Short mmCIF file of C-alpha atoms in Angstrom, two decimals:
data_model
loop_
_atom_site.label_atom_id
_atom_site.label_comp_id
_atom_site.label_asym_id
_atom_site.label_seq_id
_atom_site.Cartn_x
_atom_site.Cartn_y
_atom_site.Cartn_z
CA MET A 1 191.12 65.00 46.43
CA ASN A 2 189.70 62.81 45.07
CA PHE A 3 185.90 62.38 43.65
CA THR A 4 183.56 59.88 41.70
CA LEU A 5 181.53 61.63 38.84
CA ARG A 6 178.11 60.81 37.58
CA VAL A 7 178.33 62.32 34.35
CA TRP A 8 175.60 62.47 31.98
CA ARG A 9 175.99 61.63 28.41
CA GLN A 10 174.23 62.76 25.78
CA ASP A 11 175.30 61.97 21.43
CA GLY A 12 172.57 65.21 20.47
CA PRO A 13 169.14 66.57 20.99
CA THR A 14 167.32 63.83 19.43
CA THR A 15 168.88 60.42 20.86
CA SER A 16 168.58 59.17 24.22
CA GLY A 17 171.15 60.32 26.95
CA ARG A 18 172.67 57.83 29.78
CA PHE A 19 174.63 58.66 33.35
CA GLU A 20 178.17 57.43 32.77
CA GLU A 21 180.62 57.33 35.89
CA TYR A 22 184.49 58.46 35.58
CA PRO A 23 186.89 58.92 38.32
CA ALA A 24 188.29 62.75 39.19
CA LYS A 25 191.73 61.32 41.26
CA ASN A 26 194.11 64.02 42.75
CA ILE A 27 192.26 67.42 42.18
CA PRO A 28 193.03 69.69 43.67
CA ASP A 29 190.67 71.53 46.26
CA GLU A 30 191.69 75.53 44.65
CA ALA A 31 190.46 73.56 41.04
CA SER A 32 187.32 75.41 39.38
CA PHE A 33 184.86 72.66 38.82
CA LEU A 34 185.20 73.40 34.85
CA GLU A 35 189.17 72.03 35.60
CA MET A 36 188.09 70.08 37.52
CA LEU A 37 186.61 68.57 34.76
CA ASP A 38 188.89 70.00 31.79
CA ILE A 39 191.40 67.12 33.92
CA VAL A 40 188.77 64.74 34.17
CA ASN A 41 188.66 65.05 30.34
CA GLU A 42 192.81 64.78 30.02
CA GLU A 43 192.48 61.38 30.97
CA LEU A 44 190.03 60.55 29.36
CA GLU A 45 191.68 61.52 26.16
CA LYS A 46 194.81 59.65 26.88
CA ALA A 47 192.74 56.53 27.21
CA GLY A 48 191.74 57.30 24.26
CA LYS A 49 187.61 57.57 25.82
CA GLU A 50 186.00 60.50 24.14
CA SER A 51 185.62 63.20 26.76
CA VAL A 52 182.99 65.17 27.57
CA GLN A 53 181.25 68.04 26.28
CA PHE A 54 180.29 70.83 28.13
CA ASP A 55 179.89 75.16 27.34
CA HIS A 56 182.02 77.64 28.74
CA ASP A 57 183.42 81.18 27.75
CA CYS A 58 184.70 84.02 30.74
CA ARG A 59 185.13 81.63 33.08
CA GLU A 60 184.66 84.89 35.12
CA GLY A 61 181.39 84.41 36.26
CA ILE A 62 180.16 87.65 33.37
CA CYS A 63 178.93 84.81 30.29
CA GLY A 64 176.94 82.30 32.23
CA MET A 65 177.35 80.43 29.63
CA CYS A 66 178.49 77.37 31.94
CA SER A 67 175.26 75.79 32.45
CA LEU A 68 175.32 72.82 34.81
CA THR A 69 173.30 71.40 37.22
CA ILE A 70 175.47 70.19 39.74
CA ASN A 71 173.49 67.86 42.49
CA GLY A 72 169.86 68.95 41.90
CA VAL A 73 170.94 72.61 41.63
CA PRO A 74 171.59 74.90 38.69
CA HIS A 75 175.82 76.05 39.25
CA GLY A 76 175.97 73.53 42.30
CA PRO A 77 175.83 74.71 45.65
CA GLY A 78 176.17 78.07 47.28
CA ARG A 79 176.07 81.65 44.85
CA GLY A 80 177.69 81.83 42.14
CA THR A 81 178.04 80.72 38.31
CA THR A 82 179.66 77.46 38.04
CA CYS A 83 183.22 78.53 37.41
CA GLN A 84 183.43 80.23 40.20
CA LEU A 85 182.48 76.96 42.04
CA TYR A 86 185.59 75.68 44.11
CA MET A 87 186.08 71.72 45.02
CA ARG A 88 186.63 72.79 47.96
CA LYS A 89 182.72 73.20 48.52
CA PHE A 90 182.94 68.99 48.64
CA GLN A 91 184.36 66.36 50.66
CA ASP A 92 186.54 63.74 49.31
CA GLY A 93 185.38 60.74 48.29
CA ASP A 94 181.66 62.41 47.14
CA VAL A 95 179.66 61.55 44.04
CA ILE A 96 178.63 64.12 42.32
CA THR A 97 175.82 63.75 39.68
CA ILE A 98 176.26 66.45 36.64
CA GLU A 99 173.36 67.20 34.37
CA PRO A 100 172.65 69.75 32.29
CA PHE A 101 170.05 71.87 32.52
CA ARG A 102 166.71 70.18 32.05
CA VAL A 103 164.56 73.22 30.42
CA GLY A 104 162.38 71.98 27.60
CA ALA A 105 163.17 75.52 26.08
CA PHE A 106 166.88 74.18 26.22
CA PRO A 107 167.46 71.60 23.94
CA ILE A 108 170.62 69.71 24.77
CA LEU A 109 172.88 69.52 22.35
CA ARG A 110 175.01 66.93 23.47
CA ASP A 111 176.47 66.15 27.25
CA LEU A 112 176.33 69.08 29.39
CA ALA A 113 175.82 71.83 26.68
CA VAL A 114 172.77 72.95 26.10
CA ASN A 115 170.85 75.59 22.82
CA ARG A 116 169.80 78.55 25.01
CA THR A 117 168.73 80.67 21.69
CA ALA A 118 165.20 80.87 23.47
CA LEU A 119 166.28 83.71 25.42
CA ASP A 120 168.22 85.04 23.12
CA LYS A 121 165.16 85.52 21.20
CA VAL A 122 163.46 86.78 24.37
CA ILE A 123 165.56 88.98 24.27
CA GLN A 124 164.75 90.01 20.52
CA ALA A 125 161.48 90.58 21.18
CA GLY A 126 161.04 93.58 22.88
CA GLY A 127 165.10 93.46 24.95
CA PHE A 128 165.56 97.44 23.31
CA ILE A 129 165.12 100.99 22.91
CA THR A 130 164.53 103.28 20.44
CA ALA A 131 166.68 106.62 21.61
CA ARG A 132 169.07 108.42 19.12
CA THR A 133 172.61 106.89 19.54
CA GLY A 134 175.86 107.70 18.20
CA SER A 135 177.20 110.60 20.62
CA ALA A 136 176.67 110.18 24.33
CA PRO A 137 174.55 112.62 25.85
CA ASP A 138 175.92 114.92 28.98
CA ALA A 139 175.64 113.21 32.27
CA ASN A 140 173.20 115.80 33.42
CA SER A 141 170.57 115.99 30.70
CA VAL A 142 168.51 113.20 32.22
CA PRO A 143 167.80 113.43 35.79
CA ILE A 144 167.38 109.97 37.52
CA PRO A 145 166.63 109.58 40.65
CA LYS A 146 169.26 107.61 42.44
CA VAL A 147 166.69 104.84 43.92
CA ILE A 148 165.91 104.76 40.42
CA ALA A 149 169.08 104.50 38.86
CA ASP A 150 169.73 101.51 41.37
CA GLU A 151 167.24 99.56 40.77
CA SER A 152 167.88 99.22 36.94
CA MET A 153 171.30 98.47 38.14
CA ASP A 154 170.59 95.52 40.20
CA ALA A 155 168.25 94.18 37.45
CA ALA A 156 170.59 94.80 34.49
CA ALA A 157 173.42 92.73 36.64
CA CYS A 158 171.23 89.46 35.15
CA ILE A 159 173.77 87.22 32.87
CA GLY A 160 171.01 85.72 31.08
CA CYS A 161 172.69 82.04 32.36
CA GLY A 162 169.72 80.54 32.14
CA ALA A 163 169.60 78.87 36.16
CA CYS A 164 166.39 80.64 36.53
CA ALA A 165 164.35 78.46 34.19
CA ALA A 166 166.44 75.65 35.30
CA ALA A 167 165.65 75.66 39.37
CA CYS A 168 161.85 76.04 38.45
CA PRO A 169 159.90 73.55 38.33
CA ASN A 170 157.29 74.57 35.76
CA SER A 171 160.28 76.03 33.58
CA SER A 172 159.55 79.61 33.87
CA ALA A 173 162.28 82.56 32.63
CA MET A 174 159.87 85.01 34.57
CA LEU A 175 162.82 86.35 36.44
CA PHE A 176 164.70 86.54 33.41
CA VAL A 177 162.05 88.72 31.75
CA SER A 178 161.33 90.71 34.24
CA ALA A 179 164.58 91.55 34.59
CA LYS A 180 165.41 92.82 31.28
CA ALA A 181 162.57 94.61 30.96
CA ALA A 182 163.29 96.24 34.10
CA HIS A 183 166.78 97.50 33.70
CA LEU A 184 164.87 99.07 30.44
CA GLY A 185 161.49 100.47 31.46
CA LEU A 186 162.34 102.23 34.86
CA LEU A 187 164.45 104.41 32.65
CA PRO A 188 163.25 107.65 30.84
CA GLN A 189 164.98 106.12 28.04
CA GLY A 190 162.89 102.78 27.97
CA LYS A 191 159.30 103.88 28.57
CA PRO A 192 158.78 104.92 25.13
CA GLU A 193 158.55 101.00 24.36
CA SER A 194 157.34 100.00 28.06
CA GLU A 195 153.75 98.48 27.41
CA ARG A 196 155.23 96.47 23.78
CA ARG A 197 158.64 95.04 25.36
CA THR A 198 156.25 93.56 28.67
CA VAL A 199 153.93 92.29 25.98
CA ARG A 200 156.19 90.99 23.51
CA MET A 201 158.90 89.58 26.07
CA VAL A 202 156.23 87.11 27.86
CA ARG A 203 154.55 86.61 25.16
CA THR A 204 157.68 85.09 23.25
CA MET A 205 158.25 83.62 26.29
CA ASP A 206 155.24 81.76 25.86
CA ASP A 207 155.34 80.40 22.80
CA LEU A 208 158.93 79.24 22.66
CA GLY A 209 157.69 76.73 26.20
CA PHE A 210 158.95 78.14 29.11
CA GLY A 211 156.07 77.58 31.82
CA ASN A 212 154.25 80.58 34.52
CA CYS A 213 155.82 81.83 37.05
CA SER A 214 154.18 79.90 40.25
CA ASN A 215 156.08 81.59 43.24
CA TYR A 216 158.65 79.04 44.46
CA TYR A 217 161.57 81.17 44.39
CA ALA A 218 163.70 78.81 43.33
CA CYS A 219 165.18 81.50 40.93
CA GLU A 220 165.67 83.55 43.29
CA ALA A 221 167.49 80.63 45.30
CA VAL A 222 169.96 79.83 42.32
CA CYS A 223 170.38 83.16 39.97
CA PRO A 224 174.30 83.94 40.77
CA ALA A 225 173.36 87.72 40.04
CA GLY A 226 170.95 88.01 43.13
CA ILE A 227 168.71 89.08 40.94
CA SER A 228 165.31 90.20 43.38
CA ALA A 229 161.78 88.20 42.52
CA SER A 230 160.36 90.60 43.18
CA PHE A 231 160.80 92.17 39.74
CA ILE A 232 158.59 89.33 38.92
CA ALA A 233 155.46 91.18 40.91
CA ARG A 234 156.27 94.34 38.48
CA LEU A 235 156.19 92.56 34.82
CA ASN A 236 152.89 90.89 36.94
CA ARG A 237 151.74 94.05 36.66
CA GLN A 238 153.23 95.60 33.63
CA TYR A 239 151.41 93.23 31.60
CA THR A 240 148.47 93.15 32.99
CA SER A 241 148.07 96.70 32.81
CA ALA A 242 149.70 96.76 29.14
CA ALA A 243 147.08 93.72 28.06
CA ALA A 244 144.24 95.12 29.15
CA ARG A 245 144.89 98.92 27.08
CA GLU A 246 145.49 96.20 24.18
CA ALA A 247 141.58 94.63 24.27
CA VAL A 248 140.31 97.85 24.92
CA GLY A 249 142.06 99.64 21.85
CA ALA A 250 143.92 101.41 23.83
CA THR A 251 147.30 101.80 22.29
CA THR A 252 148.98 98.82 19.88
CA ILE A 253 151.63 95.95 20.66
#
């Protein structure tokens, strides 16, 4: 298969960027999108040109580092991460536009690689519990209804790739924040910090420059883990309640 790539090139976060075109020739249809970029980079290096910089790690759909916007869609067509996207999803001769995630809170490091430290800062604000660590407790020592355990596990599936913010017209990270708050807050071990976690994580998200949710549902559409936007509604209810209690002095955040 042969393609024409329109790739965003940018030398650093403070420099201006531009699109450059590269041919991608003789690409196997079973190659992943990242493997296709590897092949293109090998040809660029043979020609004495600088390779395209992009982020990746596990290439197994787990880490979420392969944060590319492909033809305007974070992670490209279909449900999954960029490393799980295969070239058979495209037609021979297609022109493919590749950009980094366009989120103000994710400054571009170089070319297609962005700095997603902002998500780490949101986690640091409240993504933890104060339960004692050490030896594993007995499985039946804290009874948890299966429906609650299942909902918590659904939220915990979030890999923190940032595609939700990249897809949102407001660059909102509410799907990410709501999932991280829910998977801890639903379980009894995470209840003591529930109010503080909710308020601190939402306020940190705002301080870092992410926008607010306007119910476009673009986040849910591109999430590779299939996180439901219903978690955002849950977070909004929790935040309203916790902020009101803080305002009247009923709790300390």
